Each structure stands twice: as structure tokens, then as C-alpha cells.
mmCIF file of C-alpha atoms and ligand atoms in Angstrom:
data_model
loop_
_atom_site.group_PDB
_atom_site.id
_atom_site.type_symbol
_atom_site.label_atom_id
_atom_site.label_comp_id
_atom_site.label_asym_id
_atom_site.label_seq_id
_atom_site.Cartn_x
_atom_site.Cartn_y
_atom_site.Cartn_z
ATOM 1 C CA MET A 152 6.029 13.027 -26.426
ATOM 2 C CA THR A 153 4.714 15.533 -28.959
ATOM 3 C CA ALA A 154 2.273 18.042 -27.515
ATOM 4 C CA HIS A 155 -1.000 18.203 -29.441
ATOM 5 C CA TYR A 156 -2.572 21.494 -30.284
ATOM 6 C CA SER A 157 -5.536 22.463 -32.387
ATOM 7 C CA THR A 158 -6.445 25.727 -34.047
ATOM 8 C CA LEU A 159 -10.034 26.960 -34.024
ATOM 9 C CA THR A 160 -10.441 25.952 -37.678
ATOM 10 C CA GLN A 161 -9.009 22.473 -37.157
ATOM 11 C CA PHE A 162 -11.209 21.950 -34.119
ATOM 12 C CA ILE A 163 -14.456 23.002 -35.822
ATOM 13 C CA ARG A 164 -13.629 20.992 -38.964
ATOM 14 C CA ALA A 165 -12.941 17.888 -36.889
ATOM 15 C CA ARG A 166 -16.281 18.256 -35.141
ATOM 16 C CA GLU A 167 -18.086 18.919 -38.412
ATOM 17 C CA ARG A 168 -16.741 15.622 -39.756
ATOM 18 C CA ASP A 169 -18.768 13.909 -36.998
ATOM 19 C CA HIS A 170 -21.947 15.232 -38.658
ATOM 20 C CA PRO A 171 -22.591 13.411 -41.940
ATOM 21 C CA GLY A 172 -23.938 15.821 -44.555
ATOM 22 C CA ALA A 173 -22.316 18.880 -43.002
ATOM 23 C CA THR A 174 -21.533 21.403 -45.736
ATOM 24 C CA GLY A 175 -18.664 23.273 -44.100
ATOM 25 C CA ASP A 176 -20.812 26.426 -44.004
ATOM 26 C CA PHE A 177 -20.830 26.461 -40.235
ATOM 27 C CA THR A 178 -17.028 26.214 -40.126
ATOM 28 C CA SER A 179 -16.814 29.158 -42.523
ATOM 29 C CA LEU A 180 -19.200 31.173 -40.380
ATOM 30 C CA LEU A 181 -17.272 30.629 -37.147
ATOM 31 C CA ASN A 182 -14.054 31.358 -39.010
ATOM 32 C CA ALA A 183 -15.502 34.668 -40.199
ATOM 33 C CA ILE A 184 -16.369 35.563 -36.601
ATOM 34 C CA GLY A 185 -12.897 34.474 -35.472
ATOM 35 C CA LEU A 186 -11.308 36.673 -38.137
ATOM 36 C CA ALA A 187 -13.366 39.683 -37.063
ATOM 37 C CA GLY A 188 -12.366 38.901 -33.467
ATOM 38 C CA LYS A 189 -8.660 39.001 -34.376
ATOM 39 C CA ARG A 190 -9.098 42.329 -36.105
ATOM 40 C CA ILE A 191 -11.079 43.779 -33.182
ATOM 41 C CA SER A 192 -8.432 42.457 -30.776
ATOM 42 C CA ARG A 193 -5.765 44.299 -32.761
ATOM 43 C CA ASP A 194 -7.879 47.475 -32.734
ATOM 44 C CA VAL A 195 -8.529 47.226 -28.984
ATOM 45 C CA ASN A 196 -4.828 46.666 -28.244
ATOM 46 C CA ARG A 197 -3.633 49.671 -30.203
ATOM 47 C CA ALA A 198 -6.582 51.928 -29.415
ATOM 48 C CA GLY A 199 -4.583 54.355 -27.278
ATOM 49 C CA ILE A 200 -1.863 54.732 -29.913
ATOM 50 C CA ALA A 201 -4.253 54.987 -32.836
ATOM 51 C CA ASP A 202 -6.442 57.597 -31.099
ATOM 52 C CA ILE A 203 -9.594 55.501 -31.286
ATOM 53 C CA ILE A 204 -10.473 55.639 -27.602
ATOM 54 C CA GLY A 205 -13.406 57.853 -26.738
ATOM 55 C CA VAL A 206 -16.919 58.672 -27.809
ATOM 56 C CA THR A 207 -18.103 59.643 -31.275
ATOM 57 C CA GLY A 208 -20.620 62.209 -30.032
ATOM 58 C CA ASP A 209 -23.529 60.041 -31.242
ATOM 59 C CA THR A 210 -25.964 57.999 -29.152
ATOM 60 C CA ASN A 211 -27.233 54.522 -30.081
ATOM 61 C CA VAL A 212 -30.789 53.199 -30.049
ATOM 62 C CA GLN A 213 -30.472 52.730 -26.260
ATOM 63 C CA GLN A 214 -29.559 56.438 -25.923
ATOM 64 C CA GLU A 215 -26.039 55.522 -24.800
ATOM 65 C CA LYS A 216 -22.876 57.291 -25.926
ATOM 66 C CA VAL A 217 -21.281 55.419 -28.810
ATOM 67 C CA GLN A 218 -17.565 54.670 -28.424
ATOM 68 C CA LYS A 219 -15.404 54.848 -31.528
ATOM 69 C CA LEU A 220 -14.396 51.234 -30.990
ATOM 70 C CA ASP A 221 -18.072 50.182 -30.853
ATOM 71 C CA ILE A 222 -18.420 51.364 -34.427
ATOM 72 C CA ILE A 223 -15.133 49.824 -35.538
ATOM 73 C CA ALA A 224 -16.039 46.444 -34.020
ATOM 74 C CA ASN A 225 -19.523 46.593 -35.534
ATOM 75 C CA THR A 226 -18.057 47.271 -38.982
ATOM 76 C CA GLU A 227 -15.462 44.491 -38.662
ATOM 77 C CA LEU A 228 -18.181 41.920 -37.911
ATOM 78 C CA ILE A 229 -20.483 43.058 -40.697
ATOM 79 C CA GLN A 230 -17.625 43.092 -43.221
ATOM 80 C CA ALA A 231 -16.590 39.576 -42.170
ATOM 81 C CA LEU A 232 -20.101 38.093 -42.238
ATOM 82 C CA ALA A 233 -22.220 39.828 -44.887
ATOM 83 C CA PRO A 234 -20.166 38.856 -47.987
ATOM 84 C CA THR A 235 -20.049 35.145 -47.037
ATOM 85 C CA GLY A 236 -23.534 34.609 -48.479
ATOM 86 C CA LEU A 237 -24.179 32.276 -45.536
ATOM 87 C CA VAL A 238 -26.152 34.738 -43.424
ATOM 88 C CA CYS A 239 -29.735 35.720 -44.256
ATOM 89 C CA ALA A 240 -30.083 38.152 -41.343
ATOM 90 C CA ILE A 241 -27.727 40.195 -39.179
ATOM 91 C CA GLY A 242 -28.719 42.072 -36.035
ATOM 92 C CA SER A 243 -26.374 44.199 -33.970
ATOM 93 C CA GLU A 244 -26.755 45.952 -30.648
ATOM 94 C CA GLU A 245 -25.269 48.995 -32.369
ATOM 95 C CA GLU A 246 -27.823 49.059 -35.215
ATOM 96 C CA ASP A 247 -31.404 50.282 -34.809
ATOM 97 C CA GLU A 248 -32.545 48.063 -37.685
ATOM 98 C CA PRO A 249 -31.293 44.741 -39.126
ATOM 99 C CA VAL A 250 -28.145 45.122 -41.235
ATOM 100 C CA GLU A 251 -28.582 44.913 -45.030
ATOM 101 C CA VAL A 252 -27.329 41.513 -46.320
ATOM 102 C CA GLU A 253 -28.233 41.380 -50.018
ATOM 103 C CA GLN A 254 -25.700 38.587 -50.616
ATOM 104 C CA GLY A 255 -27.458 36.415 -48.042
ATOM 105 C CA VAL A 256 -30.794 35.810 -49.752
ATOM 106 C CA ASN A 257 -30.021 32.068 -49.795
ATOM 107 C CA GLY A 258 -28.107 32.109 -46.500
ATOM 108 C CA ARG A 259 -29.119 29.484 -43.971
ATOM 109 C CA TYR A 260 -28.002 31.250 -40.801
ATOM 110 C CA VAL A 261 -28.896 34.292 -38.689
ATOM 111 C CA VAL A 262 -26.158 36.072 -36.719
ATOM 112 C CA LEU A 263 -26.806 38.522 -33.875
ATOM 113 C CA PHE A 264 -24.048 40.264 -31.944
ATOM 114 C CA ASP A 265 -23.027 42.846 -29.425
ATOM 115 C CA PRO A 266 -19.850 44.012 -31.183
ATOM 116 C CA LEU A 267 -18.086 45.423 -28.119
ATOM 117 C CA ASP A 268 -19.828 44.803 -24.833
ATOM 118 C CA GLY A 269 -18.674 46.750 -21.803
ATOM 119 C CA SER A 270 -17.260 49.441 -24.045
ATOM 120 C CA SER A 271 -17.413 52.064 -21.297
ATOM 121 C CA ASN A 272 -14.370 50.188 -19.920
ATOM 122 C CA ILE A 273 -12.257 50.724 -23.047
ATOM 123 C CA ASP A 274 -10.234 53.654 -21.795
ATOM 124 C CA VAL A 275 -9.403 52.031 -18.446
ATOM 125 C CA CYS A 276 -7.976 48.828 -19.978
ATOM 126 C CA ALA A 277 -10.562 46.530 -18.334
ATOM 127 C CA PRO A 278 -11.671 43.407 -20.231
ATOM 128 C CA ILE A 279 -14.358 43.925 -22.861
ATOM 129 C CA GLY A 280 -15.780 41.531 -25.409
ATOM 130 C CA THR A 281 -17.765 40.587 -28.487
ATOM 131 C CA ILE A 282 -20.854 38.406 -27.875
ATOM 132 C CA PHE A 283 -22.374 36.445 -30.774
ATOM 133 C CA SER A 284 -25.345 34.185 -31.476
ATOM 134 C CA ILE A 285 -26.021 31.962 -34.472
ATOM 135 C CA TYR A 286 -29.518 30.671 -35.288
ATOM 136 C CA ARG A 287 -30.697 28.521 -38.181
ATOM 137 C CA ARG A 288 -32.983 30.207 -40.679
ATOM 138 C CA LYS A 289 -36.701 29.446 -40.280
ATOM 139 C CA THR A 290 -38.009 31.034 -43.477
ATOM 140 C CA THR A 291 -37.428 29.411 -46.878
ATOM 141 C CA PRO A 292 -34.019 30.185 -48.446
ATOM 142 C CA GLY A 293 -34.451 32.613 -51.339
ATOM 143 C CA SER A 294 -37.489 34.251 -49.742
ATOM 144 C CA GLY A 295 -35.635 37.402 -48.724
ATOM 145 C CA THR A 296 -33.423 38.674 -45.930
ATOM 146 C CA ASN A 297 -33.771 39.974 -42.392
ATOM 147 C CA SER A 298 -37.142 38.414 -41.625
ATOM 148 C CA LEU A 299 -38.157 39.007 -38.012
ATOM 149 C CA GLU A 300 -39.364 35.402 -37.955
ATOM 150 C CA ASP A 301 -35.727 34.381 -38.381
ATOM 151 C CA MET A 302 -34.326 36.944 -35.972
ATOM 152 C CA LEU A 303 -36.762 36.664 -33.057
ATOM 153 C CA GLN A 304 -36.058 33.087 -31.983
ATOM 154 C CA PRO A 305 -35.866 31.894 -28.363
ATOM 155 C CA GLY A 306 -32.410 31.063 -27.032
ATOM 156 C CA ARG A 307 -33.246 27.359 -26.765
ATOM 157 C CA ASP A 308 -33.127 27.271 -30.597
ATOM 158 C CA LEU A 309 -29.571 28.644 -30.771
ATOM 159 C CA ALA A 310 -27.281 26.718 -33.118
ATOM 160 C CA ALA A 311 -24.219 28.271 -31.490
ATOM 161 C CA ALA A 312 -23.205 31.112 -29.217
ATOM 162 C CA GLY A 313 -19.966 32.505 -27.948
ATOM 163 C CA TYR A 314 -17.901 35.465 -26.964
ATOM 164 C CA ILE A 315 -14.449 36.845 -27.592
ATOM 165 C CA ILE A 316 -12.875 38.460 -24.559
ATOM 166 C CA TYR A 317 -10.210 41.124 -25.029
ATOM 167 C CA GLY A 318 -8.363 40.985 -21.708
ATOM 168 C CA SER A 319 -4.813 40.240 -20.656
ATOM 169 C CA SER A 320 -5.069 37.769 -23.513
ATOM 170 C CA THR A 321 -7.723 37.407 -26.210
ATOM 171 C CA MET A 322 -9.879 34.298 -25.915
ATOM 172 C CA LEU A 323 -12.750 32.908 -27.976
ATOM 173 C CA ILE A 324 -15.284 30.757 -26.153
ATOM 174 C CA TYR A 325 -18.127 29.018 -27.980
ATOM 175 C CA THR A 326 -20.668 26.233 -27.769
ATOM 176 C CA THR A 327 -22.853 24.498 -30.318
ATOM 177 C CA GLY A 328 -24.770 22.667 -27.614
ATOM 178 C CA SER A 329 -22.236 19.944 -26.893
ATOM 179 C CA GLY A 330 -19.836 21.446 -24.401
ATOM 180 C CA VAL A 331 -18.074 24.783 -24.110
ATOM 181 C CA HIS A 332 -14.726 25.193 -25.832
ATOM 182 C CA SER A 333 -12.152 27.910 -25.281
ATOM 183 C CA PHE A 334 -9.325 29.121 -27.487
ATOM 184 C CA THR A 335 -6.556 31.599 -26.762
ATOM 185 C CA LEU A 336 -5.230 33.879 -29.468
ATOM 186 C CA ASP A 337 -1.516 33.425 -30.071
ATOM 187 C CA PRO A 338 -0.749 36.901 -31.416
ATOM 188 C CA ALA A 339 2.598 35.804 -32.867
ATOM 189 C CA ILE A 340 0.941 33.434 -35.356
ATOM 190 C CA GLY A 341 -2.528 35.018 -35.450
ATOM 191 C CA GLU A 342 -4.336 31.796 -34.559
ATOM 192 C CA PHE A 343 -6.832 30.851 -31.859
ATOM 193 C CA ILE A 344 -5.395 27.747 -30.150
ATOM 194 C CA LEU A 345 -7.598 25.323 -28.192
ATOM 195 C CA THR A 346 -6.996 25.717 -24.459
ATOM 196 C CA ASN A 347 -10.013 23.888 -22.979
ATOM 197 C CA SER A 348 -12.439 21.593 -24.796
ATOM 198 C CA ASP A 349 -15.081 21.132 -22.103
ATOM 199 C CA LEU A 350 -15.304 24.062 -19.708
ATOM 200 C CA LYS A 351 -17.471 23.576 -16.638
ATOM 201 C CA CYS A 352 -18.697 26.228 -14.215
ATOM 202 C CA ASP A 353 -17.730 24.245 -11.139
ATOM 203 C CA GLY A 354 -14.859 26.296 -9.775
ATOM 204 C CA GLY A 355 -16.649 26.577 -6.449
ATOM 205 C CA ALA A 356 -15.771 30.224 -5.780
ATOM 206 C CA LYS A 357 -18.305 32.004 -3.562
ATOM 207 C CA VAL A 358 -18.640 35.165 -5.608
ATOM 208 C CA TYR A 359 -21.517 37.438 -6.535
ATOM 209 C CA SER A 360 -21.232 40.094 -9.230
ATOM 210 C CA THR A 361 -23.822 42.832 -9.346
ATOM 211 C CA ASN A 362 -24.040 46.617 -9.399
ATOM 212 C CA GLU A 363 -25.060 47.034 -5.786
ATOM 213 C CA GLY A 364 -25.141 50.802 -6.283
ATOM 214 C CA ASN A 365 -28.561 50.214 -7.835
ATOM 215 C CA SER A 366 -29.896 48.470 -4.699
ATOM 216 C CA PRO A 367 -31.978 51.441 -3.445
ATOM 217 C CA ARG A 368 -34.193 50.789 -6.505
ATOM 218 C CA TRP A 369 -34.187 46.963 -6.242
ATOM 219 C CA ASP A 370 -37.060 44.695 -5.270
ATOM 220 C CA ASP A 371 -36.949 43.287 -1.731
ATOM 221 C CA ALA A 372 -36.066 39.830 -3.079
ATOM 222 C CA ASP A 373 -32.823 41.101 -4.626
ATOM 223 C CA ILE A 374 -31.905 42.961 -1.456
ATOM 224 C CA ALA A 375 -32.597 39.834 0.632
ATOM 225 C CA TRP A 376 -30.557 37.726 -1.783
ATOM 226 C CA VAL A 377 -27.457 39.900 -1.485
ATOM 227 C CA ALA A 378 -27.819 39.960 2.310
ATOM 228 C CA GLU A 379 -27.858 36.149 2.299
ATOM 229 C CA MET A 380 -24.786 36.033 0.069
ATOM 230 C CA LYS A 381 -22.896 38.300 2.455
ATOM 231 C CA ALA A 382 -24.036 36.343 5.515
ATOM 232 C CA GLU A 383 -22.656 33.200 3.890
ATOM 233 C CA GLY A 384 -19.258 34.721 3.246
ATOM 234 C CA TYR A 385 -19.571 35.422 -0.468
ATOM 235 C CA SER A 386 -17.161 37.977 -1.962
ATOM 236 C CA ALA A 387 -18.261 40.742 -4.323
ATOM 237 C CA ARG A 388 -16.489 41.012 -7.696
ATOM 238 C CA TYR A 389 -17.876 43.439 -10.265
ATOM 239 C CA ILE A 390 -16.038 44.911 -13.237
ATOM 240 C CA GLY A 391 -19.117 46.336 -14.964
ATOM 241 C CA SER A 392 -18.253 44.423 -18.123
ATOM 242 C CA LEU A 393 -20.550 41.444 -18.650
ATOM 243 C CA VAL A 394 -18.011 39.464 -20.653
ATOM 244 C CA GLY A 395 -15.303 40.055 -18.043
ATOM 245 C CA ASP A 396 -17.526 39.268 -15.059
ATOM 246 C CA PHE A 397 -19.083 36.248 -16.795
ATOM 247 C CA HIS A 398 -15.722 34.838 -17.885
ATOM 248 C CA ARG A 399 -14.274 35.029 -14.374
ATOM 249 C CA ASN A 400 -17.369 33.359 -12.897
ATOM 250 C CA LEU A 401 -17.379 30.693 -15.615
ATOM 251 C CA LEU A 402 -13.799 29.738 -14.820
ATOM 252 C CA ARG A 403 -13.860 30.101 -11.038
ATOM 253 C CA GLY A 404 -17.520 29.879 -10.017
ATOM 254 C CA GLY A 405 -19.986 32.551 -8.969
ATOM 255 C CA ILE A 406 -23.107 34.350 -10.112
ATOM 256 C CA PHE A 407 -23.687 37.550 -12.091
ATOM 257 C CA THR A 408 -26.942 39.461 -11.781
ATOM 258 C CA TYR A 409 -28.431 42.502 -13.460
ATOM 259 C CA PRO A 410 -31.942 42.663 -11.979
ATOM 260 C CA GLY A 411 -34.825 44.816 -13.036
ATOM 261 C CA ASP A 412 -35.506 47.715 -10.680
ATOM 262 C CA LYS A 413 -38.033 50.448 -10.055
ATOM 263 C CA LYS A 414 -36.533 52.653 -12.771
ATOM 264 C CA SER A 415 -35.855 49.878 -15.315
ATOM 265 C CA PRO A 416 -38.178 46.920 -14.689
ATOM 266 C CA ASN A 417 -36.423 44.865 -17.369
ATOM 267 C CA GLY A 418 -32.913 45.743 -16.239
ATOM 268 C CA LYS A 419 -30.261 46.880 -18.663
ATOM 269 C CA LEU A 420 -29.065 43.888 -20.645
ATOM 270 C CA ARG A 421 -30.485 42.842 -24.017
ATOM 271 C CA LEU A 422 -32.078 39.438 -24.408
ATOM 272 C CA LEU A 423 -30.876 38.710 -27.941
ATOM 273 C CA TYR A 424 -27.443 40.315 -27.932
ATOM 274 C CA GLU A 425 -26.245 39.530 -24.404
ATOM 275 C CA CYS A 426 -28.471 37.352 -22.225
ATOM 276 C CA ALA A 427 -29.542 34.455 -24.487
ATOM 277 C CA PRO A 428 -26.045 33.673 -25.844
ATOM 278 C CA MET A 429 -24.487 33.844 -22.366
ATOM 279 C CA ALA A 430 -27.341 31.685 -21.010
ATOM 280 C CA PHE A 431 -26.668 29.029 -23.672
ATOM 281 C CA ILE A 432 -22.985 28.951 -22.731
ATOM 282 C CA MET A 433 -23.694 28.874 -18.986
ATOM 283 C CA GLU A 434 -26.173 26.003 -19.287
ATOM 284 C CA GLN A 435 -23.710 24.073 -21.419
ATOM 285 C CA ALA A 436 -21.118 24.607 -18.689
ATOM 286 C CA GLY A 437 -23.510 23.157 -16.084
ATOM 287 C CA GLY A 438 -24.887 26.428 -14.691
ATOM 288 C CA LYS A 439 -28.213 28.222 -15.012
ATOM 289 C CA ALA A 440 -29.611 31.499 -16.352
ATOM 290 C CA SER A 441 -32.933 33.004 -15.347
ATOM 291 C CA ASP A 442 -34.858 36.271 -15.480
ATOM 292 C CA GLY A 443 -35.803 35.584 -11.859
ATOM 293 C CA THR A 444 -38.857 33.583 -12.814
ATOM 294 C CA GLN A 445 -38.166 31.658 -15.984
ATOM 295 C CA ARG A 446 -35.259 30.236 -17.942
ATOM 296 C CA ILE A 447 -33.687 32.890 -20.165
ATOM 297 C CA LEU A 448 -33.533 30.387 -23.041
ATOM 298 C CA ASP A 449 -37.338 29.950 -22.939
ATOM 299 C CA ILE A 450 -38.166 33.634 -23.408
ATOM 300 C CA GLN A 451 -39.783 34.256 -26.802
ATOM 301 C CA PRO A 452 -38.347 37.584 -28.025
ATOM 302 C CA THR A 453 -40.799 40.124 -29.399
ATOM 303 C CA ALA A 454 -38.341 42.894 -30.332
ATOM 304 C CA LEU A 455 -34.719 42.997 -31.418
ATOM 305 C CA HIS A 456 -33.542 45.316 -28.643
ATOM 306 C CA GLN A 457 -35.674 43.858 -25.849
ATOM 307 C CA ARG A 458 -34.128 43.826 -22.365
ATOM 308 C CA THR A 459 -34.495 41.312 -19.562
ATOM 309 C CA PRO A 460 -33.393 40.954 -15.943
ATOM 310 C CA LEU A 461 -30.526 38.439 -15.766
ATOM 311 C CA TYR A 462 -29.346 36.024 -13.068
ATOM 312 C CA ILE A 463 -26.617 33.775 -14.444
ATOM 313 C CA GLY A 464 -24.069 31.441 -12.910
ATOM 314 C CA GLY A 465 -23.932 28.463 -10.589
ATOM 315 C CA ALA A 466 -27.173 26.475 -10.415
ATOM 316 C CA ASN A 467 -27.497 26.748 -6.611
ATOM 317 C CA GLU A 468 -27.142 30.515 -6.604
ATOM 318 C CA VAL A 469 -29.618 31.010 -9.449
ATOM 319 C CA GLU A 470 -32.147 28.687 -7.823
ATOM 320 C CA ARG A 471 -31.814 30.648 -4.579
ATOM 321 C CA ILE A 472 -32.837 33.955 -6.184
ATOM 322 C CA GLU A 473 -35.698 32.246 -8.035
ATOM 323 C CA ARG A 474 -36.899 30.879 -4.695
ATOM 324 C CA LEU A 475 -36.681 34.295 -3.023
ATOM 325 C CA ARG A 476 -38.497 35.978 -5.895
ATOM 326 C CA SER A 477 -41.314 33.454 -5.736
ATOM 327 C CA MET A 478 -41.901 34.301 -2.064
ATOM 328 C CA SER A 479 -44.136 37.121 -0.923
ATOM 329 C CA PHE A 480 -41.686 39.988 -1.339
ATOM 330 C CA THR A 481 -42.826 43.290 -2.841
ATOM 331 C CA GLN A 482 -42.265 42.926 -6.573
HETATM 332 P P1 AHM B 1618 -23.007 47.967 -23.147
HETATM 333 O O1 AHM B 1618 -23.582 46.896 -24.016
HETATM 334 O O2 AHM B 1618 -23.501 49.324 -23.506
HETATM 335 O O3 AHM B 1618 -21.519 47.891 -23.041
HETATM 336 O O4 AHM B 1618 -23.642 47.756 -21.664
HETATM 337 C C1 AHM B 1618 -23.611 46.509 -21.095
HETATM 338 C C2 AHM B 1618 -22.686 46.518 -19.908
HETATM 339 C C3 AHM B 1618 -22.358 45.130 -19.462
HETATM 340 O O5 AHM B 1618 -21.134 44.698 -20.000
HETATM 341 C C4 AHM B 1618 -22.260 45.278 -17.967
HETATM 342 O O6 AHM B 1618 -22.565 44.079 -17.323
HETATM 343 C C5 AHM B 1618 -23.245 46.354 -17.663
HETATM 344 O O7 AHM B 1618 -23.362 47.129 -18.840
HETATM 345 C C6 AHM B 1618 -22.785 47.225 -16.546
HETATM 346 O O8 AHM B 1618 -23.765 48.181 -16.268
HETATM 347 P P2 AHM B 1618 -23.671 49.171 -15.017
HETATM 348 O O9 AHM B 1618 -22.599 50.150 -15.363
HETATM 349 O O10 AHM B 1618 -25.038 49.763 -14.935
HETATM 350 O O11 AHM B 1618 -23.318 48.344 -13.819
HETATM 351 MG MG1 MG B 1619 -23.596 45.199 -24.478
#
């Protein structure tokens, strides 16, 4: 029997054929992201040899040290997307302001990304990743570029979201709202090959992933939640790389949290660049994502770099923290 395989392009094209009137623009857009992902994967893999590990000496809008590879990944994505003419707005975690996209005045899509999440792990060879979101334009094509009306959309309006993980292999995971699909990069032929066409977060592993070092500043509800997890025999697994921690939990089961605390009431992670796209994927895989009170996908963003607490993973675990937070703990 001949084994069937599908490249990313073949897979997206086949699905686009199921939508009468599809223009192929969406396929081109995902292909552009896939191409940038291959180039970033190459850069990440040869970083030590090419002397691109380390910090540039600059800080980004979040006042964090910028890694050289953050800049390289940011540039790869912009160079892949901006000239397509398909994108009317681009936002990046590494850019204070929206990226200039003159060619996209008639573009019908908005793309937001965290070019290299978890980049503090670059020089220790831990998994890191690119997170991306695609929204449909709300303003009239031709009316300009980078309108905040187009960029500040709630996650429930996502047209697609995904991530590319650079780990022991490079994988691209995405959803358009009908299942989560994963592809593994075959470096010999430079193609992403379909490895799972309907991922579900039902691995059943009893795992929690959180930076417990922050617990002296946590609310009582978060402290109580972790105590319950331990009492029930949960294991702790925390890389400190959202894409890496999320990917493991997606495949095996578990929950990732980055709560707000007394120093940072909204936590660390960014709604538009990290939380909403991961929430869309997790819900599509059968899990949940919450800020502790409400669904991440229902939060209406008010600023590009806005942060939010995040609880994401198996539905039971997320519901448990929501229940604890709604009780009379000190908030
Ligand atoms: P980054 O976007 O600057 O890489 O920061 C986000 C990362 C996430 O990948 C990870 O979940 C988190 O920061 C870890 O933070 P901490 O070191 O505070 O545990
Ligand atoms: Mg990040």
C-alpha cells in the first residue's frame, strides 16, 4: 500500500477547495508564514555557529533585552508578509508601532506575531517558537493600512492562528477554526509534512506548568490551586517557553498558567501576540483558555501590547481555577 503524505501547501489548497469562492489568498498567506518559519528554523539551528546567539544591547517596548535572533525572526516574517499585498496591517511583539505595509492598502488580512517567543532560552537549546494570528480586515479595502480597528479584534474573530516550534524538530501547528493540524519540517526536502490532522488535548497527563517562583506575589486563589494540584498528584513541568510548555501540554495533557500577581496584575504574556492565538488553538483542540474570570477569546483588546493573566489547557483544570478565583479569596 502506498503511504499518503501531504505538504502544508497541498493540505491548505485541498481545504480551500471546500470553500467555493476562495481566492487562494489565504493559502498564499500561510505559505508566506511557513516560508518565514523555515528560514527562522535554519537561523535558530545554526545560531551558535553563525554567532547570532546573545543580546543586541537594545531593549524592546516591554523593556526586555532584545536577542539577536528576535530581530532576525521579526525581519524574516515582515519580509515574507509585507510584499504579498495581502496584508493591510502587521503587528509584532518586537515593534512598538504597527509595521509599515504600503503594498497592503488593498490587503484583506491582518497578521500579528511574536516572532520568537521564549527567546531567553535560545542559548540553552530549549524549544522556542513563532506565534501568529490572522484576522480578516474590518475597514474597507483601499482605505489605508494599519488601522487599529483592524488590529484590535477579539480572539473569537480570528480567521486562523498557529505557532512554529523550533525544538528537536521544527513543527508548524495551525487552526482556522475547524480542527488543529500539525506539520513536521523535513529538513532534507524543506517541506512541512502533515503529521496530525485533528489534534486533541486529551492526553490525560496530570501536569501543571507555571513559574512557581512567583508564588510569594500570587493571589490566594492561585496558591490554593497549586496546592490542590500537588495534593492530587500532578507533576510540575515548566520550561519557561510558552510554545514549548503549550506544545507538550497540547500533546500529552496538562495546564499552563501565567497569573497576574501583586507586582504585575496582568501577568506577563501579551493578549494579541501570545494568549489569543494559543487560546484559539486550545479551544479547537477541546481545551479552554481563561484570564481567571473570562474566556481569553472574548477579551476586547484596547492596546496592541496589552497583557493578560493566562490559564490554558484541559477544560477541567481551567474550570477549577476559575471556580477558586470566584470564591472569596483575597484578589
Ligand atoms: P518573551 O515573549 O519575551 O519570550 O516572553 C514570554 C515568555 C514565554 O515564552 C514564557 O511562558 C514566559 O515568558 C516565561 O516567563 P518567566 O521567565 O517569568 O517564567
Ligand atoms: Mg513572547
